[in-house]
CSV table of C-alpha atoms in Angstrom, one decimal:
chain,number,residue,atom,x,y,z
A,1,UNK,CA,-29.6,-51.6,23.1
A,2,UNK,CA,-28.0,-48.6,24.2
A,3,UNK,CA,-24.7,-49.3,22.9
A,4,UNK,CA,-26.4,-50.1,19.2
A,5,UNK,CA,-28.3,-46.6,19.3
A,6,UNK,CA,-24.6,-45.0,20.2
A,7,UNK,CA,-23.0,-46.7,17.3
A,8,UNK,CA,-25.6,-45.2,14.8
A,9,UNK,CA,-26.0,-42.0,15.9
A,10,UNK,CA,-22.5,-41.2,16.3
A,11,UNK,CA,-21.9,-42.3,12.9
A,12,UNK,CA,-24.6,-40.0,11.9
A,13,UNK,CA,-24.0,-36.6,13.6
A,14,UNK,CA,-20.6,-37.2,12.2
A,15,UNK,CA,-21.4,-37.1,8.9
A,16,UNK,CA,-23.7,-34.0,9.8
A,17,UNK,CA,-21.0,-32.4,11.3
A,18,UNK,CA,-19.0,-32.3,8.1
A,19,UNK,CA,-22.1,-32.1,5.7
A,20,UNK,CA,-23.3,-29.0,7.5
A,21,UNK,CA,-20.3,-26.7,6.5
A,22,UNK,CA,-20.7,-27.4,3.0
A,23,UNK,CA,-24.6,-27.3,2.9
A,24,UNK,CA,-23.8,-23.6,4.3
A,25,UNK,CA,-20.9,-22.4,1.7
A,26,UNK,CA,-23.1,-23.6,-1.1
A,27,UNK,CA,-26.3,-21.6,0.3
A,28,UNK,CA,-24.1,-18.3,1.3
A,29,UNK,CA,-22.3,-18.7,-2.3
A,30,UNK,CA,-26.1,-18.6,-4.3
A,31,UNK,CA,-27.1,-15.7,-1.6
A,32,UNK,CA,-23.7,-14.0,-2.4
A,33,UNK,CA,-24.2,-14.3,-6.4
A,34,UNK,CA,-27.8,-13.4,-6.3
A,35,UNK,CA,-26.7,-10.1,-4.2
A,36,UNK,CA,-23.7,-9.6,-6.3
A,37,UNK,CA,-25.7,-9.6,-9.3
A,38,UNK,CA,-28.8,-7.2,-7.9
A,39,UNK,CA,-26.7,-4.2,-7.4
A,40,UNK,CA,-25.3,-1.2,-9.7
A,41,UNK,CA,-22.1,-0.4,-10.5
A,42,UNK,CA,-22.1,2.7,-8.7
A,43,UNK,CA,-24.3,1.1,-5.6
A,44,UNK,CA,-20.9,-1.2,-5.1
A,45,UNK,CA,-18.4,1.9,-6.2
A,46,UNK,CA,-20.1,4.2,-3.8
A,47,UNK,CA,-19.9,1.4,-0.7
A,48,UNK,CA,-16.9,0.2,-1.3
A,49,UNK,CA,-15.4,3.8,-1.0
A,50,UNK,CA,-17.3,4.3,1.9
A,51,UNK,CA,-15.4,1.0,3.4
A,52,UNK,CA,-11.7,2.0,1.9
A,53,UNK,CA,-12.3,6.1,2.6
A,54,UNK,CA,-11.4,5.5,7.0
A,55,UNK,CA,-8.5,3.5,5.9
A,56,UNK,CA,-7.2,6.3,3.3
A,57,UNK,CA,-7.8,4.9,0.0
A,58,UNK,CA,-10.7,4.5,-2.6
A,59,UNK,CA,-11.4,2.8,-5.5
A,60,UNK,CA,-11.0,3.6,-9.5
A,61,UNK,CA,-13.1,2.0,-11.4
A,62,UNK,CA,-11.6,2.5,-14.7
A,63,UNK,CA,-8.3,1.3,-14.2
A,64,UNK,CA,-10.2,-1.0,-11.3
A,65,UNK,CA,-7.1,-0.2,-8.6
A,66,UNK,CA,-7.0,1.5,-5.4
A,67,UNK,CA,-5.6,4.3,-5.0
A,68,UNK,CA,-5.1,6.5,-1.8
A,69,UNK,CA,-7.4,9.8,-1.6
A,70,UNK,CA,-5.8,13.7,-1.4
A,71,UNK,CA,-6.3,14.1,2.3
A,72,UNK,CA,-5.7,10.5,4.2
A,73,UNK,CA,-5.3,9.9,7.9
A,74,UNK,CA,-1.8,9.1,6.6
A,75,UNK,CA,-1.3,12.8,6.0
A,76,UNK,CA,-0.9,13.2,9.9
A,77,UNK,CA,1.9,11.2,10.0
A,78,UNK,CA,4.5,12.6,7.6
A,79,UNK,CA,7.6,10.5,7.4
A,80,UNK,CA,10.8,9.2,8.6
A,81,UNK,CA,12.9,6.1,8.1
A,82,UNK,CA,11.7,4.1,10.9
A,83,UNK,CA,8.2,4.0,8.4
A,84,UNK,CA,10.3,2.0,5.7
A,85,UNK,CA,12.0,-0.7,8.4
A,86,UNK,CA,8.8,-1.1,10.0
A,87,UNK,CA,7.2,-2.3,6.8
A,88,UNK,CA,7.1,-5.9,7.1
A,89,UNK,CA,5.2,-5.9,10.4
A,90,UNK,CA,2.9,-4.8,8.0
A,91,UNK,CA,3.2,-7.4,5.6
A,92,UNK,CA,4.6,-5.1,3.5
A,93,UNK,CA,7.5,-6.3,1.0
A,94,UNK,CA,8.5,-3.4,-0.9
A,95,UNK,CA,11.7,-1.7,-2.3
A,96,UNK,CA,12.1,1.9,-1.5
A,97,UNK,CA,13.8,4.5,-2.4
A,98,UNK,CA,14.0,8.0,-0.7
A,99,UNK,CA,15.8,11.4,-3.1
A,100,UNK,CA,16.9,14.1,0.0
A,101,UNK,CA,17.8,17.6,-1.3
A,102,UNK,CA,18.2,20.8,0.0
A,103,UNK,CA,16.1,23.9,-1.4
A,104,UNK,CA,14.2,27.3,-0.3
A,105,UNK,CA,16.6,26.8,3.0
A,106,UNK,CA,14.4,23.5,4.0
A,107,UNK,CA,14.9,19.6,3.4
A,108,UNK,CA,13.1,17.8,1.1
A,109,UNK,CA,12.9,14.1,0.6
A,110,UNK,CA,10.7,12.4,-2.3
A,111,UNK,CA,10.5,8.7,-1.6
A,112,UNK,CA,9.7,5.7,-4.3
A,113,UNK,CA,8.3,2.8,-3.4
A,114,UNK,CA,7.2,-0.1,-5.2
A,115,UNK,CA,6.5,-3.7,-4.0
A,116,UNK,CA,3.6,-6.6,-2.4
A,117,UNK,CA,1.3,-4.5,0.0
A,118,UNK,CA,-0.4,-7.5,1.6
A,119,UNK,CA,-3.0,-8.6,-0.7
A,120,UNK,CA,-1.9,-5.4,-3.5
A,121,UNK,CA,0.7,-5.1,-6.1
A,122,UNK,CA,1.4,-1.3,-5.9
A,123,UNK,CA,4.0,1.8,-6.2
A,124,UNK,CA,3.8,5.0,-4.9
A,125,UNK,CA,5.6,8.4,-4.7
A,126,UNK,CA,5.7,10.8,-1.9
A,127,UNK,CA,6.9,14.6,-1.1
A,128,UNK,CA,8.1,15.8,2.1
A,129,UNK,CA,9.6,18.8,3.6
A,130,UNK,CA,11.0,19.6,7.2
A,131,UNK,CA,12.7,23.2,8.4
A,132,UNK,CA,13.7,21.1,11.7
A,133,UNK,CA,16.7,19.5,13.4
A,134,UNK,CA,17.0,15.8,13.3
A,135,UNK,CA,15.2,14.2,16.4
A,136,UNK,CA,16.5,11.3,18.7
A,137,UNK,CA,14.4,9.2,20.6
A,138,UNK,CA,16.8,6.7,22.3
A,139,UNK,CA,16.3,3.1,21.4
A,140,UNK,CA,13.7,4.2,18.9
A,141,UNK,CA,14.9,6.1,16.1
A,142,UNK,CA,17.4,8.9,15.0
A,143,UNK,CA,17.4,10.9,12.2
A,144,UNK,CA,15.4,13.6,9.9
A,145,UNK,CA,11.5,13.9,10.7
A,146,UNK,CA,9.5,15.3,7.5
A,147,UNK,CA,5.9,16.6,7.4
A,148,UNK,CA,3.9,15.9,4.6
A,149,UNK,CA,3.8,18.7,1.9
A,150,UNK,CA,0.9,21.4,2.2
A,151,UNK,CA,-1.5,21.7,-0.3
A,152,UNK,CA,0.4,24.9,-2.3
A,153,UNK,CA,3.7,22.6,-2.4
A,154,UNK,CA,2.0,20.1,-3.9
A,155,UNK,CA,3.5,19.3,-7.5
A,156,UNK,CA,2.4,17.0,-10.8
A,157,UNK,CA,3.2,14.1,-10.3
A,158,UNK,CA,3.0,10.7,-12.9
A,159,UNK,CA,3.9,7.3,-12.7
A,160,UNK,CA,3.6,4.4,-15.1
A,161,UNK,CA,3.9,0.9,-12.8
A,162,UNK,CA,5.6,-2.2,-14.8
A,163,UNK,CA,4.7,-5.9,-14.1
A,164,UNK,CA,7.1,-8.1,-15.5
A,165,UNK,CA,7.6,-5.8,-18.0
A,166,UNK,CA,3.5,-5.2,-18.7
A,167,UNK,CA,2.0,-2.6,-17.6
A,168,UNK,CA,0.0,-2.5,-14.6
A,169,UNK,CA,-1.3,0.4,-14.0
A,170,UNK,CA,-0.4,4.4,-14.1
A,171,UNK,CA,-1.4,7.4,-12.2
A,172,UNK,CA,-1.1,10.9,-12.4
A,173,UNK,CA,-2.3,13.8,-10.7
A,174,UNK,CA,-1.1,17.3,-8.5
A,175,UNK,CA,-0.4,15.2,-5.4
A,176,UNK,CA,1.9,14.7,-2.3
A,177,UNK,CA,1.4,11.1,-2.5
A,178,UNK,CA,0.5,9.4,-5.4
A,179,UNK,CA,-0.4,5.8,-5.5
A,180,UNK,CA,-1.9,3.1,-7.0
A,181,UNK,CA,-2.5,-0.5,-6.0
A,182,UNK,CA,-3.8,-4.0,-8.2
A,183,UNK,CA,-5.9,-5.8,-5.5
A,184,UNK,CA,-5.4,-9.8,-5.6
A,185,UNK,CA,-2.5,-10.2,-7.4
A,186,UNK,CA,1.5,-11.3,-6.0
A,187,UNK,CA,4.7,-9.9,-6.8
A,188,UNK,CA,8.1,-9.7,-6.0
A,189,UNK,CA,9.5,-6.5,-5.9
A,190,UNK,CA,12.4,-7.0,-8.1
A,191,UNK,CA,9.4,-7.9,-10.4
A,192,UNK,CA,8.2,-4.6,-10.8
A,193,UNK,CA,9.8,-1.0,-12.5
A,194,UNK,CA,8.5,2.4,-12.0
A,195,UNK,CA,8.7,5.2,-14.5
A,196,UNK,CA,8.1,8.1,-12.6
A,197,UNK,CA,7.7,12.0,-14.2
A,198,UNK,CA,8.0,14.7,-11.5
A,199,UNK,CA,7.4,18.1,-12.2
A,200,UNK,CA,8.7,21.2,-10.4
A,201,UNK,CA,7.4,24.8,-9.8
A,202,UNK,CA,11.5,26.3,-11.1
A,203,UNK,CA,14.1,25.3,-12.2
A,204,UNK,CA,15.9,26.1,-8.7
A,205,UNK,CA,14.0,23.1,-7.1
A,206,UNK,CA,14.5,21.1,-10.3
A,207,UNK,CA,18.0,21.2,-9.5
A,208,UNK,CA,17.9,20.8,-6.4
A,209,UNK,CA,16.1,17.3,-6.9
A,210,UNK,CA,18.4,16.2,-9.9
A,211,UNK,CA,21.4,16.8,-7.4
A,212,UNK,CA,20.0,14.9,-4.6
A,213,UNK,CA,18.8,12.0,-7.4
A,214,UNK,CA,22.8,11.7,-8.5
A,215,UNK,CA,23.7,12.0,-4.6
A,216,UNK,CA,21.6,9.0,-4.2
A,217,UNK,CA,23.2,6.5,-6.9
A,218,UNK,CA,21.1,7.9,-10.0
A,219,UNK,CA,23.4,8.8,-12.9
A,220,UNK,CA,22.4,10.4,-16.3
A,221,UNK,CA,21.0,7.4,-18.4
A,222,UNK,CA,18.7,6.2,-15.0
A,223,UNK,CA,17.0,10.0,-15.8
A,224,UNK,CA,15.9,12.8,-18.3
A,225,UNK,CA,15.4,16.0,-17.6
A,226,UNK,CA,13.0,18.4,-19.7
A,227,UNK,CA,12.0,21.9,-19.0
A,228,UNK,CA,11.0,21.7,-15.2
A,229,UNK,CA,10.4,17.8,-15.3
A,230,UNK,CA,12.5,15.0,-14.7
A,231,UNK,CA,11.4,11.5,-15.3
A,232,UNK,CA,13.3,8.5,-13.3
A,233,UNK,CA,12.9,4.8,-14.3
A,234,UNK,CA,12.9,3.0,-10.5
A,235,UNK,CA,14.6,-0.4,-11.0
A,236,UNK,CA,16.4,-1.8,-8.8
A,237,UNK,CA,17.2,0.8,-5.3
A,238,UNK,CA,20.4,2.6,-5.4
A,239,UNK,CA,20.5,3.2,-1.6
A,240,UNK,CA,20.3,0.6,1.4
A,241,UNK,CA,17.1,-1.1,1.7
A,242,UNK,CA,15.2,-1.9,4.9
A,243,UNK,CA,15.1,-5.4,6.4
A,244,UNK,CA,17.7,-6.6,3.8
A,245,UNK,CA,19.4,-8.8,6.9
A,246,UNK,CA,15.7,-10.0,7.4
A,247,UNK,CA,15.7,-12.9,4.4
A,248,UNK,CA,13.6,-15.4,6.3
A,249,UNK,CA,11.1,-12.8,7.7
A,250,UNK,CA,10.4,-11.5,4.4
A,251,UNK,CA,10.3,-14.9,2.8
A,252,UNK,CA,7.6,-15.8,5.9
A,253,UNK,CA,5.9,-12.0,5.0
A,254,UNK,CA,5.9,-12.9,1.3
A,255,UNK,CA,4.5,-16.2,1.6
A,256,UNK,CA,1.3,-15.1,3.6
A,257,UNK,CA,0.9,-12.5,1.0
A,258,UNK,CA,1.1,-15.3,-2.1
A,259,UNK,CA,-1.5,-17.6,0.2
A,260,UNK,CA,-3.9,-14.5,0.3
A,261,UNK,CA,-3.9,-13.5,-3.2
A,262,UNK,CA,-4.5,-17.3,-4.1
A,263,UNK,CA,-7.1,-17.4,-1.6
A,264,UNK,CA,-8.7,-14.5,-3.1
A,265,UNK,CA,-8.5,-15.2,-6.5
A,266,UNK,CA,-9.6,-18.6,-5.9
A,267,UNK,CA,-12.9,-17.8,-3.6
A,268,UNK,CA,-13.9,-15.1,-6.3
A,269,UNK,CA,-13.1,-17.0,-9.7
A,270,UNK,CA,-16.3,-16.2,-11.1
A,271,UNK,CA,-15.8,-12.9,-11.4
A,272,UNK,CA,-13.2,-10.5,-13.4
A,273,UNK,CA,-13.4,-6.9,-11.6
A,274,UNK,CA,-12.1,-6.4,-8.6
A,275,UNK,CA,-15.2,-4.0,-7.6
A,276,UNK,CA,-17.3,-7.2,-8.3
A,277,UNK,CA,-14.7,-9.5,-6.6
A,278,UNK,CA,-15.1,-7.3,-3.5
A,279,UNK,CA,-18.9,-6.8,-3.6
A,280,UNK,CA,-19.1,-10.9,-3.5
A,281,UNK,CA,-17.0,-11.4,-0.8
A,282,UNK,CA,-18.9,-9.3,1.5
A,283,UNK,CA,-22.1,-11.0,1.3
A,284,UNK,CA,-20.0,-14.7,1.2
A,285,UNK,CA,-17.7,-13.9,4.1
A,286,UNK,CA,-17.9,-10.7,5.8
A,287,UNK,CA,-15.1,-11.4,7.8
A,288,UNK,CA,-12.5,-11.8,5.0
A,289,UNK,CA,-13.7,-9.0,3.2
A,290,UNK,CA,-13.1,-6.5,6.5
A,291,UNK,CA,-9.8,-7.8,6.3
A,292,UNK,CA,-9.4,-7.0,2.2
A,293,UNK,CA,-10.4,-3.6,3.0
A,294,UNK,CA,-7.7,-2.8,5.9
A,295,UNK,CA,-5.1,-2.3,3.3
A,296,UNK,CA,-3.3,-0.1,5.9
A,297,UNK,CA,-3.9,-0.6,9.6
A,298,UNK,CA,-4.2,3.2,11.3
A,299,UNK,CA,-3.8,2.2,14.9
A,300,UNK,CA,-0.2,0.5,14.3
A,301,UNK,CA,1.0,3.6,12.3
A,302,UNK,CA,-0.7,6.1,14.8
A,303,UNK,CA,0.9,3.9,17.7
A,304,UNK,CA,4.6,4.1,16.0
A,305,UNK,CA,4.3,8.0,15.2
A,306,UNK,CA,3.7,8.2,19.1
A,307,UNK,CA,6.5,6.3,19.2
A,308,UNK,CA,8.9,8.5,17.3
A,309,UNK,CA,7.1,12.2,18.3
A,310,UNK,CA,5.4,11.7,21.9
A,311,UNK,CA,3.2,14.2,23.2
A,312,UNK,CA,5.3,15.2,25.8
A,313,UNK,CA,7.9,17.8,24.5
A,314,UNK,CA,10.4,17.0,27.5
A,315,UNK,CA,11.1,13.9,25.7
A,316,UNK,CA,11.9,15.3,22.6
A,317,UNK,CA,16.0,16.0,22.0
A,318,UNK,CA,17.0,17.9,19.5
A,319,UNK,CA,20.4,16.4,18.1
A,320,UNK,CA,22.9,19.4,17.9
């Protein structure tokens, strides 16, 4: 008799077991909708900024991107090469490409970028300045260290970002690092073109810029200059790219990155805006939308500027 109640109710909690799931997604997908639906605009704009803001970025709702705010915890960091090669840890694939130039007896580096940011189709353009020798950590990293730009260096910047040809999105602003970022949707790099307008303060630093731009590969019909502003079409990188010996990493990297923005997509079909998308997924599945909003994570990049400047000055040497 035993054996006969066994061979029902195993049967049973079986089918339980896999009904129960379902039952759930369909119930958290009506509670997700219903919540979706209930709240403004500017309810979901207003949260979802207050998510994005500890991670550096927030969201525009007109061009419905994300886009990195004036005073980020990235600012701390400044730059250095070591940034650019450790960009696929971060499931960054992205092609960079950094202008150095000399001017007002410091060095200067404005960096390009452009690529698949996780889960984001993006570019940005940065400005950084250093009065310092070259550093050399041993077994870490060797080379030029640049701070971030302070708020009076700061200079107009524009970009127009090119999908397949299409445009994607543009930005424009008095920045030090202008970005902007199309949240579920996969590229390849070699996809996407930049056409970037900087703007300088005099013609000395304009100069300055236009030399380093020809130092790095550029030559007259890649740029135009007018007045004090020279705008650059970013193609394909002039100067040695990061992980370029790493073809099956970056094919592993990339893959993840199509499988999220299919998964994405896919959960949040029902909806058009990103804001909208976003706003649904964190009533469906709060744990996939904590990782949509960690565009950046701030403890790796922290951990790997400790790496590059530690705390202790005695282990700092200056390379003569």
């Amino acid at each position: 008799m035993k054996t006969e109640i066994l061979w029902i109710v195993i049967p049973v909690l079986a089918v339980l077991l896999l009904i129960a799931p379902f039952l759930y997604y369909k119930i958290r997908k009506r509670y997700a909708k219903k919540k979706t639906a209930e709240r403004s605009t500017a309810q979901k704009v207003e949260e979802l900024n207050r998510d994005l803001l500890p991670f550096g970025f927030l969201y525009d709702e007109k061009q419905d991107m994300i886009y990195s705010a004036m005073n980020p915890w990235q600012r701390e960091l400044g730059y250095c090469k070591l940034y650019d090669d450790a960009a696929l840890t971060m499931n960054m694939a992205i092609q960079c490409e950094p202008v150095y130039f000399y001017y007002d007896n410091r060095r200067w580096m404005i960096e390009f970028w452009k690529g698949q940011y996780g889960m984001t189709t993006g570019g940005e353009v940065g400005i950084y300045v250093t009065d310092k020798e070259d550093i050399s950590i041993p077994g870490v990293f060797e080379g030029p260290f640049f701070e971030c730009v302070k708020d009076e260096e700061r200079i107009p910047m524009q970009f127009f970002l090119y999908r397949k040809n299409k445009l994607l999105l543009e930005r424009e602003g008095l920045h030090w690092w202008l970005t902007g970022f199309s949240v579920g949707r996969f590229t390849k790099p070699w996809q996407l073109s930049m056409d970037i307008r900087l703007t300088f303060p005099n013609r000395g630093m304009l100069s300055a810029f236009v030399h380093g731009l020809q130092h790095a590969g550029y030559r007259r019909d890649n740029y135009v200059v007018y007045r004090n502003t020279v705008r650059v079409l970013f193609e394909t990188p002039k100067t040695k790219q990061p992980y370029r010996k790493c073809r099956l990493w970056l094919s592993v990297v990339q893959w993840l990155n199509h499988f999220y923005c299919f998964l994405f997509r896919a959960v949040t079909k029902d909806y058009v805006k990103t804001l909208d998308k976003v706003d649904y997924l964190r009533f469906l599945f709060p744990l996939l939308y904590r990782m949509l909003t960690r565009l950046i994570k701030p403890e790796k990049m922290r951990k790997l500027y400790r790496s590059i400047l530690p705390e202790d000055e005695s282990c700092r040497e200056v390379r003569q």
